[in-house]
PDB file of C-alpha atoms in Angstrom:
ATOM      1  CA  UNK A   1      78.800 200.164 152.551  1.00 68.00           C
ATOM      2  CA  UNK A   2      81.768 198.724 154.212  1.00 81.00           C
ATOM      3  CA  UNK A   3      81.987 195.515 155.301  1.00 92.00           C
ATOM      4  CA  UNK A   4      82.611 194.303 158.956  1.00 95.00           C
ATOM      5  CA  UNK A   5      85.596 194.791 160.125  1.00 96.00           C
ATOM      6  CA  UNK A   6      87.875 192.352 162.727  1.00 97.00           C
ATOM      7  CA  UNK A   7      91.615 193.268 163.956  1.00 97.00           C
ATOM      8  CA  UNK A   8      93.805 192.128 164.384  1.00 96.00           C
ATOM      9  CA  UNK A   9      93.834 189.538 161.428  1.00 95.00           C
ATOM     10  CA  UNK A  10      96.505 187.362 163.383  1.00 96.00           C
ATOM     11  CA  UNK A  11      97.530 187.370 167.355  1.00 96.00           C
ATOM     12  CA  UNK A  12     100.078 184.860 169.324  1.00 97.00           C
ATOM     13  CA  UNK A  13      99.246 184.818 172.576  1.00 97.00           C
ATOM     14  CA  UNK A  14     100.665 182.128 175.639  1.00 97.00           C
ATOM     15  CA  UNK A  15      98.607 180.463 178.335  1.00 97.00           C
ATOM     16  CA  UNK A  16      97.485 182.595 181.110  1.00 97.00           C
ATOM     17  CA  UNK A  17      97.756 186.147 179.151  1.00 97.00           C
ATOM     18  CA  UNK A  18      94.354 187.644 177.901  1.00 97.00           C
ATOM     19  CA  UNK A  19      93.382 189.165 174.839  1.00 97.00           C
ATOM     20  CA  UNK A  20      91.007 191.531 173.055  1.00 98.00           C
ATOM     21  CA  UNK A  21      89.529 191.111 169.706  1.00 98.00           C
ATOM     22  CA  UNK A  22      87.596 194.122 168.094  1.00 98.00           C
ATOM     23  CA  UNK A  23      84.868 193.885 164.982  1.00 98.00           C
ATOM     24  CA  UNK A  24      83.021 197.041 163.756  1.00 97.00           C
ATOM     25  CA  UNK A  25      79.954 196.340 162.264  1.00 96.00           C
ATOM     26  CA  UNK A  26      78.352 197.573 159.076  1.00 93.00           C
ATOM     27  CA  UNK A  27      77.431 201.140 159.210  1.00 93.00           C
ATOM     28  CA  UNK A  28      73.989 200.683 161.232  1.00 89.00           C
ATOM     29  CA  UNK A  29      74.023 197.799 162.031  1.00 89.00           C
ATOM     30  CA  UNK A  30      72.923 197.432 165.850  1.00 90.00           C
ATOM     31  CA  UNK A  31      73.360 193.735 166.366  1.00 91.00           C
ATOM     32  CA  UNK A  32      77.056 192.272 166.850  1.00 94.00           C
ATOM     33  CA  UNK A  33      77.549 188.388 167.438  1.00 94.00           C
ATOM     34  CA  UNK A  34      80.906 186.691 167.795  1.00 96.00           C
ATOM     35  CA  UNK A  35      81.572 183.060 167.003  1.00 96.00           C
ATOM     36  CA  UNK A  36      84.165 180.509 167.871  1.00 96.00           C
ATOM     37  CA  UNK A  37      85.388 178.508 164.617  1.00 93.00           C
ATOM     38  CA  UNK A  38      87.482 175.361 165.546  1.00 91.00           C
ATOM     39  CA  UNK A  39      88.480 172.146 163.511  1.00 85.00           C
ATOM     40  CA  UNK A  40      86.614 169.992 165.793  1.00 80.00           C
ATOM     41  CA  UNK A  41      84.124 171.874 167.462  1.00 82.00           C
ATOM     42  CA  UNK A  42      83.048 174.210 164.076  1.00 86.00           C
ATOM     43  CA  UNK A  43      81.039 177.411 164.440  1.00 91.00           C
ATOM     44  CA  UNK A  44      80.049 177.896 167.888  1.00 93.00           C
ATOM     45  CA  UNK A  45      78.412 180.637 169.378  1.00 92.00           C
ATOM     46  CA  UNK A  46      79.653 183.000 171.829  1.00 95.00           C
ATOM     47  CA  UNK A  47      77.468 185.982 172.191  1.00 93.00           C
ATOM     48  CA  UNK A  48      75.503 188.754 171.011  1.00 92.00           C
ATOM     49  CA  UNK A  49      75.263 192.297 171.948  1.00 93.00           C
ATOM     50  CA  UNK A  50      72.274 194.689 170.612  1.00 90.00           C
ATOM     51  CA  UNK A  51      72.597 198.558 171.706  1.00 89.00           C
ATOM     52  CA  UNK A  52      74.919 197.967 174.056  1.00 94.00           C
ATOM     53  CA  UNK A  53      73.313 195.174 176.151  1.00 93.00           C
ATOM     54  CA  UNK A  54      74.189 191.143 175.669  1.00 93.00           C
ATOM     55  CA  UNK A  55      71.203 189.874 174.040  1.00 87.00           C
ATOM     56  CA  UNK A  56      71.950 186.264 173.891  1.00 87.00           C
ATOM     57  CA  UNK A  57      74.992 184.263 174.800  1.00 90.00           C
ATOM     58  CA  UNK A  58      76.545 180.627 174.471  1.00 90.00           C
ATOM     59  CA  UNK A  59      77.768 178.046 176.592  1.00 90.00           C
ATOM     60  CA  UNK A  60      81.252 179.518 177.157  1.00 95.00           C
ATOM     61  CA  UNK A  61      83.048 179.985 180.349  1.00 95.00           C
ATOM     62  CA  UNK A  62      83.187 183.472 181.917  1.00 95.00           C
ATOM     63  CA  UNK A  63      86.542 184.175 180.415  1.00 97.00           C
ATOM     64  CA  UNK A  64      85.030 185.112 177.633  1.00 97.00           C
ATOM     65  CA  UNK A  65      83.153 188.177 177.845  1.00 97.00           C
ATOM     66  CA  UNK A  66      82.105 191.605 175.447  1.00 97.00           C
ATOM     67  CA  UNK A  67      81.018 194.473 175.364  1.00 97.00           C
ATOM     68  CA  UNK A  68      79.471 196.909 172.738  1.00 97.00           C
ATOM     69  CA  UNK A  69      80.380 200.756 172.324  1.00 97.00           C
ATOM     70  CA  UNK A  70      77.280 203.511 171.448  1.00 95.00           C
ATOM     71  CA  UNK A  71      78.998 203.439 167.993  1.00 94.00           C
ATOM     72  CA  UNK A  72      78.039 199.848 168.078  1.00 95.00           C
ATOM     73  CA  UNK A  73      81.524 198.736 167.688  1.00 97.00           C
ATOM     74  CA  UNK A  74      82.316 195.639 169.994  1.00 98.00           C
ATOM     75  CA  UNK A  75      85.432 193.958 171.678  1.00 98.00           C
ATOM     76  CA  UNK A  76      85.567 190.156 172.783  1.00 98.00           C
ATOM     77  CA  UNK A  77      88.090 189.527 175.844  1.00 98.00           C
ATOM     78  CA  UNK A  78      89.309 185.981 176.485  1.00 97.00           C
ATOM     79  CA  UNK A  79      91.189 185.874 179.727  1.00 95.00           C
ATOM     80  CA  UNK A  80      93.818 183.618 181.004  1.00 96.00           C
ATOM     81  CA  UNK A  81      93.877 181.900 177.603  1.00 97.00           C
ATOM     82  CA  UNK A  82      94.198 178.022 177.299  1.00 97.00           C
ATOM     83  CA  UNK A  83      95.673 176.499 174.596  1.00 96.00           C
ATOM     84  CA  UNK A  84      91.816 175.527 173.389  1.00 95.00           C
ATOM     85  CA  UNK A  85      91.021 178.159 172.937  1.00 97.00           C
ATOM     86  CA  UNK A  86      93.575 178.387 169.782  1.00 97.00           C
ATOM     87  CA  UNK A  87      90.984 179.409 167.057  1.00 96.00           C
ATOM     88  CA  UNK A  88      89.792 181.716 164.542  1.00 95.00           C
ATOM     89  CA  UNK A  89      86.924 184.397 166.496  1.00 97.00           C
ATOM     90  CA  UNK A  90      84.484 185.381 163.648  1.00 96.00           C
ATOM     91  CA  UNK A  91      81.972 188.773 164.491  1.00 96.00           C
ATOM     92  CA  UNK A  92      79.223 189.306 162.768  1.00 94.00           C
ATOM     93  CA  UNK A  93      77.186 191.973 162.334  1.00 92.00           C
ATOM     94  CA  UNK A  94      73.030 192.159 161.580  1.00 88.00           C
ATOM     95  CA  UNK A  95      70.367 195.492 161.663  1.00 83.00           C
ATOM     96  CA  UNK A  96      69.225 193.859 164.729  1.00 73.00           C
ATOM     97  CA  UNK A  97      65.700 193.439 163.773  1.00 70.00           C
ATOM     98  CA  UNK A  98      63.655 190.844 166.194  1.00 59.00           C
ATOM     99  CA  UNK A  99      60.690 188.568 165.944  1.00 49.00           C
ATOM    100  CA  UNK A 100      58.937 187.742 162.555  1.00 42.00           C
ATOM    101  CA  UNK A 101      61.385 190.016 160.355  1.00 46.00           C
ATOM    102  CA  UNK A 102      64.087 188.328 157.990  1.00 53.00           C
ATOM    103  CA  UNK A 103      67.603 188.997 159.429  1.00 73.00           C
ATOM    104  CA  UNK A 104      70.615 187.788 158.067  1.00 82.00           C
ATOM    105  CA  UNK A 105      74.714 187.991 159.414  1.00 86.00           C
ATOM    106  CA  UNK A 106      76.866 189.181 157.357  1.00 90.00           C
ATOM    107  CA  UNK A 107      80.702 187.934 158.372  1.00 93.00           C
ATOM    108  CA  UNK A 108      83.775 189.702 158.955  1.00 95.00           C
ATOM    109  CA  UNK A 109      87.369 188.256 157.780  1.00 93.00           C
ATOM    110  CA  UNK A 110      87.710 186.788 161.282  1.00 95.00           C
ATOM    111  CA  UNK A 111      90.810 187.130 163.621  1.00 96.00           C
ATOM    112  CA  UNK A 112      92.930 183.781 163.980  1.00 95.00           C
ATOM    113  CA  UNK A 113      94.142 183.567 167.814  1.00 97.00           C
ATOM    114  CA  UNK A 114      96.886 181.432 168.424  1.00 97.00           C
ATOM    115  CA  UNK A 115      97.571 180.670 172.136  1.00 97.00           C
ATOM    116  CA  UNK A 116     101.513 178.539 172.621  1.00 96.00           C
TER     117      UNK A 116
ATOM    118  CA  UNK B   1      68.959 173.831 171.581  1.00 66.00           C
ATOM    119  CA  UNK B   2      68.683 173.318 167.980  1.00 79.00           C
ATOM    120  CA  UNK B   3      70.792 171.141 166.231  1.00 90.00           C
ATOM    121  CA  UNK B   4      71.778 171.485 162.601  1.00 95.00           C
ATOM    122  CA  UNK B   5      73.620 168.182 160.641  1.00 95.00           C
ATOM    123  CA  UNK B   6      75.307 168.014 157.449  1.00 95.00           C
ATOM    124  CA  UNK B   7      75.956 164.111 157.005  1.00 94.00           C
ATOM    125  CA  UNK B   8      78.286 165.313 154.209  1.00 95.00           C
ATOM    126  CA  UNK B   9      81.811 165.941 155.181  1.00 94.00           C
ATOM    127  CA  UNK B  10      83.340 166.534 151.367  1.00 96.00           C
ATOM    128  CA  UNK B  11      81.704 166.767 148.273  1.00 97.00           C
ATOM    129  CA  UNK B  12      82.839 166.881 145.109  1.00 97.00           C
ATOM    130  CA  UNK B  13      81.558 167.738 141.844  1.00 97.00           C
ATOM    131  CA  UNK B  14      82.674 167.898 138.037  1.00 97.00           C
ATOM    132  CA  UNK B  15      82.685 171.390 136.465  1.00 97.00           C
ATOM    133  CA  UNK B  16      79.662 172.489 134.895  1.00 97.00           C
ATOM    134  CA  UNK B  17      77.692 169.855 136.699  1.00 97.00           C
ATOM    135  CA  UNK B  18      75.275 170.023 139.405  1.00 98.00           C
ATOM    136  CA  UNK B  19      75.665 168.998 142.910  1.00 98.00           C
ATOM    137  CA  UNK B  20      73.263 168.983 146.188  1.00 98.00           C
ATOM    138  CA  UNK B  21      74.367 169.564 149.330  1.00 98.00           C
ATOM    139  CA  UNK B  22      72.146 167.835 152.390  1.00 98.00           C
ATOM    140  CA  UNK B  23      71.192 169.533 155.652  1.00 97.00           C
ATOM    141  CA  UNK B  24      68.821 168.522 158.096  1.00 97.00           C
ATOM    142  CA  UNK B  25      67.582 170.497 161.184  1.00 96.00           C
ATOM    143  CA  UNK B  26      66.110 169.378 164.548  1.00 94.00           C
ATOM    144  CA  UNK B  27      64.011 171.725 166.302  1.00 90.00           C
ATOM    145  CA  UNK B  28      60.340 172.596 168.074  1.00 89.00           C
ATOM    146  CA  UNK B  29      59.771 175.959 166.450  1.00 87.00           C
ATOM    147  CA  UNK B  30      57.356 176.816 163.896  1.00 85.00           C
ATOM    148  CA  UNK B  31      59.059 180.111 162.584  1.00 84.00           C
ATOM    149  CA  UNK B  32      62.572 180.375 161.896  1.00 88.00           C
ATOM    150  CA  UNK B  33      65.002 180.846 159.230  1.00 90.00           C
ATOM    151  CA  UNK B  34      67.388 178.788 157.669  1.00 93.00           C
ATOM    152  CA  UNK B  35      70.729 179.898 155.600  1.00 94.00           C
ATOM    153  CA  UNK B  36      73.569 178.175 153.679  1.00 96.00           C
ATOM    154  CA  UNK B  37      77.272 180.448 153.921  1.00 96.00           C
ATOM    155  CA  UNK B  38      80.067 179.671 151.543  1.00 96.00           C
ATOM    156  CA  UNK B  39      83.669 180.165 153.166  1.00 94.00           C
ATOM    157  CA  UNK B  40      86.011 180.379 150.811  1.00 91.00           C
ATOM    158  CA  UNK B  41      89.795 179.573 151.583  1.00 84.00           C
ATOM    159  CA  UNK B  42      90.148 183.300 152.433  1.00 71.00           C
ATOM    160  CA  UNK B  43      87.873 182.391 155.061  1.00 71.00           C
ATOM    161  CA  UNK B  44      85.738 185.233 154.727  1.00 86.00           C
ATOM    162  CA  UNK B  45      81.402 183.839 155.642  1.00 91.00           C
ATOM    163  CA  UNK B  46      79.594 185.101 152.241  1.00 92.00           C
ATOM    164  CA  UNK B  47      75.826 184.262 152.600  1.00 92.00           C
ATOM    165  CA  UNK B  48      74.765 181.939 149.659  1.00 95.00           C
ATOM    166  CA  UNK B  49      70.960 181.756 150.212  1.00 93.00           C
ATOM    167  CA  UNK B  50      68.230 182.435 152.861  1.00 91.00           C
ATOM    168  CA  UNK B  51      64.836 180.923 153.481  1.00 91.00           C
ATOM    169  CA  UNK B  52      61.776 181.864 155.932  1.00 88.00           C
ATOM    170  CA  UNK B  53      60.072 178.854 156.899  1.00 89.00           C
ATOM    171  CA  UNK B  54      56.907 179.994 156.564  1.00 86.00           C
ATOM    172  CA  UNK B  55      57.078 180.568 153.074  1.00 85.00           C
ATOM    173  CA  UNK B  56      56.362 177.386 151.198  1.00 84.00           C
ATOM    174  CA  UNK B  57      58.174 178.433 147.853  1.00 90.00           C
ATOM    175  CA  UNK B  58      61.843 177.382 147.496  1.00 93.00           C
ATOM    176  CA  UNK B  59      63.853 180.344 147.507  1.00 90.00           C
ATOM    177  CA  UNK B  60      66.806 180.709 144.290  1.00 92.00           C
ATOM    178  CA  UNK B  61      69.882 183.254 144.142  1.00 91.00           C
ATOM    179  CA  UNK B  62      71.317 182.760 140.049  1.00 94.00           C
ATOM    180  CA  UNK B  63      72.448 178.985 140.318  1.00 96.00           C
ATOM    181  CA  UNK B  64      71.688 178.445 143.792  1.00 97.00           C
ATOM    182  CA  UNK B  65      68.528 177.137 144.731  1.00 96.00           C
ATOM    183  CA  UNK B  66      67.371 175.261 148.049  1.00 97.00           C
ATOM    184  CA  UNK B  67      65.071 172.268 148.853  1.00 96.00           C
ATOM    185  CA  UNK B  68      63.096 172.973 151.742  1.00 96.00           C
ATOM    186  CA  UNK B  69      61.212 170.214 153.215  1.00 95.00           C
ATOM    187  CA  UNK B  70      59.669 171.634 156.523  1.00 93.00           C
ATOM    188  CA  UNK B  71      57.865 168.634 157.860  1.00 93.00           C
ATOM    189  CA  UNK B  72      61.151 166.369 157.257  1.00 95.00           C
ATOM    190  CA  UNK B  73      63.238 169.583 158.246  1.00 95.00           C
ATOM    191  CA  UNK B  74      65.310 169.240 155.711  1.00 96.00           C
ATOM    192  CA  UNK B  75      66.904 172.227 153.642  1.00 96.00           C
ATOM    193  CA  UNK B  76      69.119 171.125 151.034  1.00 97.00           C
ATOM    194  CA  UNK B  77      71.291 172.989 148.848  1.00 98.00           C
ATOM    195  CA  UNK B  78      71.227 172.708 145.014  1.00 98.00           C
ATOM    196  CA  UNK B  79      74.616 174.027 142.851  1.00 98.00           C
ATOM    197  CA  UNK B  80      74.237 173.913 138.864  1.00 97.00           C
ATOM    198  CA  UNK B  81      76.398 174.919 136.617  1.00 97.00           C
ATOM    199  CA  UNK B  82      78.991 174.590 138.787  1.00 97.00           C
ATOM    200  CA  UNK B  83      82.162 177.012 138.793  1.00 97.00           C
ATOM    201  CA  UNK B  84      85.703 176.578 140.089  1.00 95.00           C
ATOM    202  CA  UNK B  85      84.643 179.646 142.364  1.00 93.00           C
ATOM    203  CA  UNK B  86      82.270 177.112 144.267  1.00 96.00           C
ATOM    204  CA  UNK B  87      85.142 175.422 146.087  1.00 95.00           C
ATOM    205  CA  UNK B  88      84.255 176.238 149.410  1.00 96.00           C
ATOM    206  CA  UNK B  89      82.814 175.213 152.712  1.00 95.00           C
ATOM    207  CA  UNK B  90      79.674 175.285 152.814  1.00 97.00           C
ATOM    208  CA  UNK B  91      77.822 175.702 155.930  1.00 96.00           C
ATOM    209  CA  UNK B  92      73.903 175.228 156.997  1.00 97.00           C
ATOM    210  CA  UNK B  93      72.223 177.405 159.865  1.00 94.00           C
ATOM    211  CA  UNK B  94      69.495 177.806 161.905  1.00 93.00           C
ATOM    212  CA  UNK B  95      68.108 180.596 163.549  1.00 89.00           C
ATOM    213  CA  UNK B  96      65.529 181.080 165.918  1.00 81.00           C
ATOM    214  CA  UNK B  97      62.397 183.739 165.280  1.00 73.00           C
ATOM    215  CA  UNK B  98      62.473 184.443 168.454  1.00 71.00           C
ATOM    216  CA  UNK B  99      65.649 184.117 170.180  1.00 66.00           C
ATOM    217  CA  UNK B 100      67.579 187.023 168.643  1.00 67.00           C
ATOM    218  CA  UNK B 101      71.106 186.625 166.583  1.00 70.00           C
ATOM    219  CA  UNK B 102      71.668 183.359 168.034  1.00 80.00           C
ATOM    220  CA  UNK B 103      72.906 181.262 164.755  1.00 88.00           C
ATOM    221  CA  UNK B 104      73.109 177.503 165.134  1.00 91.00           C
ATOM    222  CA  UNK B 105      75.501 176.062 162.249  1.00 93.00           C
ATOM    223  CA  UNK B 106      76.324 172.822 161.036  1.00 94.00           C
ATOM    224  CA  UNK B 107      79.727 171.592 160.720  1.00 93.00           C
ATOM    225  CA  UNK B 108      80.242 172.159 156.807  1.00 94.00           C
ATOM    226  CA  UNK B 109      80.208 170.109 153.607  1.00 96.00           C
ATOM    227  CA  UNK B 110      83.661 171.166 151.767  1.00 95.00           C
ATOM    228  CA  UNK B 111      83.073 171.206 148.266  1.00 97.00           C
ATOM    229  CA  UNK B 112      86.099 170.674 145.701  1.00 97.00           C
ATOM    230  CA  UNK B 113      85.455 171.617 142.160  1.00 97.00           C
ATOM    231  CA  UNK B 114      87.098 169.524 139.383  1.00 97.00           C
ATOM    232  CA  UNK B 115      88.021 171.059 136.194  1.00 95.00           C
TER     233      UNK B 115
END
């Protein structure tokens, strides 16, 4: 199977514009989460979306938001971008099983947002 | 929320050698699961090794092999033979039986590799 998928790979952006960052999951994989990866802050959470729906989500502000497609294919949208928010946005992608079942991420490349 | 801590900010070992990497975990739940990730400089998240907390054994991938102490929530993560491949960051997470994809990492041991 293919792997999950992120583009772009690289974006410059400048404060106040907004952006959209798509991952497509492995092939049947229901579950997408997306992830914040900073120097200082590390891997943090943004949200996850399960058959179209948000499932879980972080303590981000409401500039960041998702969705998921029927294909399960999802977009992240940062709006009116601050320079902290400069980092690289991993998705990743799980069956989407829930309670007592063993469920593991699997990573895409990542897309590294730079915002001047 | 649960909080996941790797006291170790770089590691390093010799080739060929064996090195441990420490992770500790905070949390009220009974059932979750715990994971180490390797990112390479590509910076591509490879899982290394997975454990259920309910099962007592220590789970083992090849030369990778965890310590899992539930009642000191610890899960520490055991290299031998190391290979210049290694050199990575390594990071510890946490996630929730219950809660859905929600991953809770640590903030990464890197791990150099000397030939």
């Amino acid at each position: 199977k293919a792997g999950v998928t992120q583009t772009p790979r690289y974006l410059i952006k400048t404060r106040g514009q907004q952006v959209t960052l798509s991952c497509s999951p492995i092939s049947g994989h229901r579950s997408v989460s997306w992830y914040q990866q900073t120097p200082g802050q590390g891997l943090q959470f943004l949200f996850e979306y399960f058959s179209e729906t948000q499932r879980n989500k972080g303590n981000f502000p409401g500039r960041f938001s998702g969705r998921q497609f029927s294909n399960s294919r999802s977009e992240m949208n940062v709006s009116t971008l601050e320079l902290g928010d400069s980092a690289l946005y991993l998705c990743a992608s799980s069956p989407g099983l829930v309670g007592p079942i063993q469920e593991t991420q699997y990573f895409g490349p990542g897309t590294r947002l730079l915002v001047l | 929320a649960q909080t996941v801590t790797q006291s170790q900010p770089e590691m390093s070992v010799q080739e060929a050698e064996t090195v441990t990497l420490s992770c500790t975990y905070d949390t009220s739940e009974s059932d979750y699961y715990l994971f180490w990730y390797k990112q390479p400089p590509s910076r591509q998240m490879i899982l290394v090794i997975r454990q259920e907390a309910y099962k007592q054994q220590n789970a083992t991938e090849n030369r990778f092999s965890v310590n899992f102490q539930k009642a000191a929530k610890s899960f520490s993560l055991k290299i031998s033979d190391s290979q210049l491949g290694d050199a990575a960051m390594y990071f510890c997470a946490y996630r929730s039986s219950n809660t859905g994809n929600q991953f809770y990492f640590g903030t990464g041991t890197s791990l150099t590799v000397i030939p």
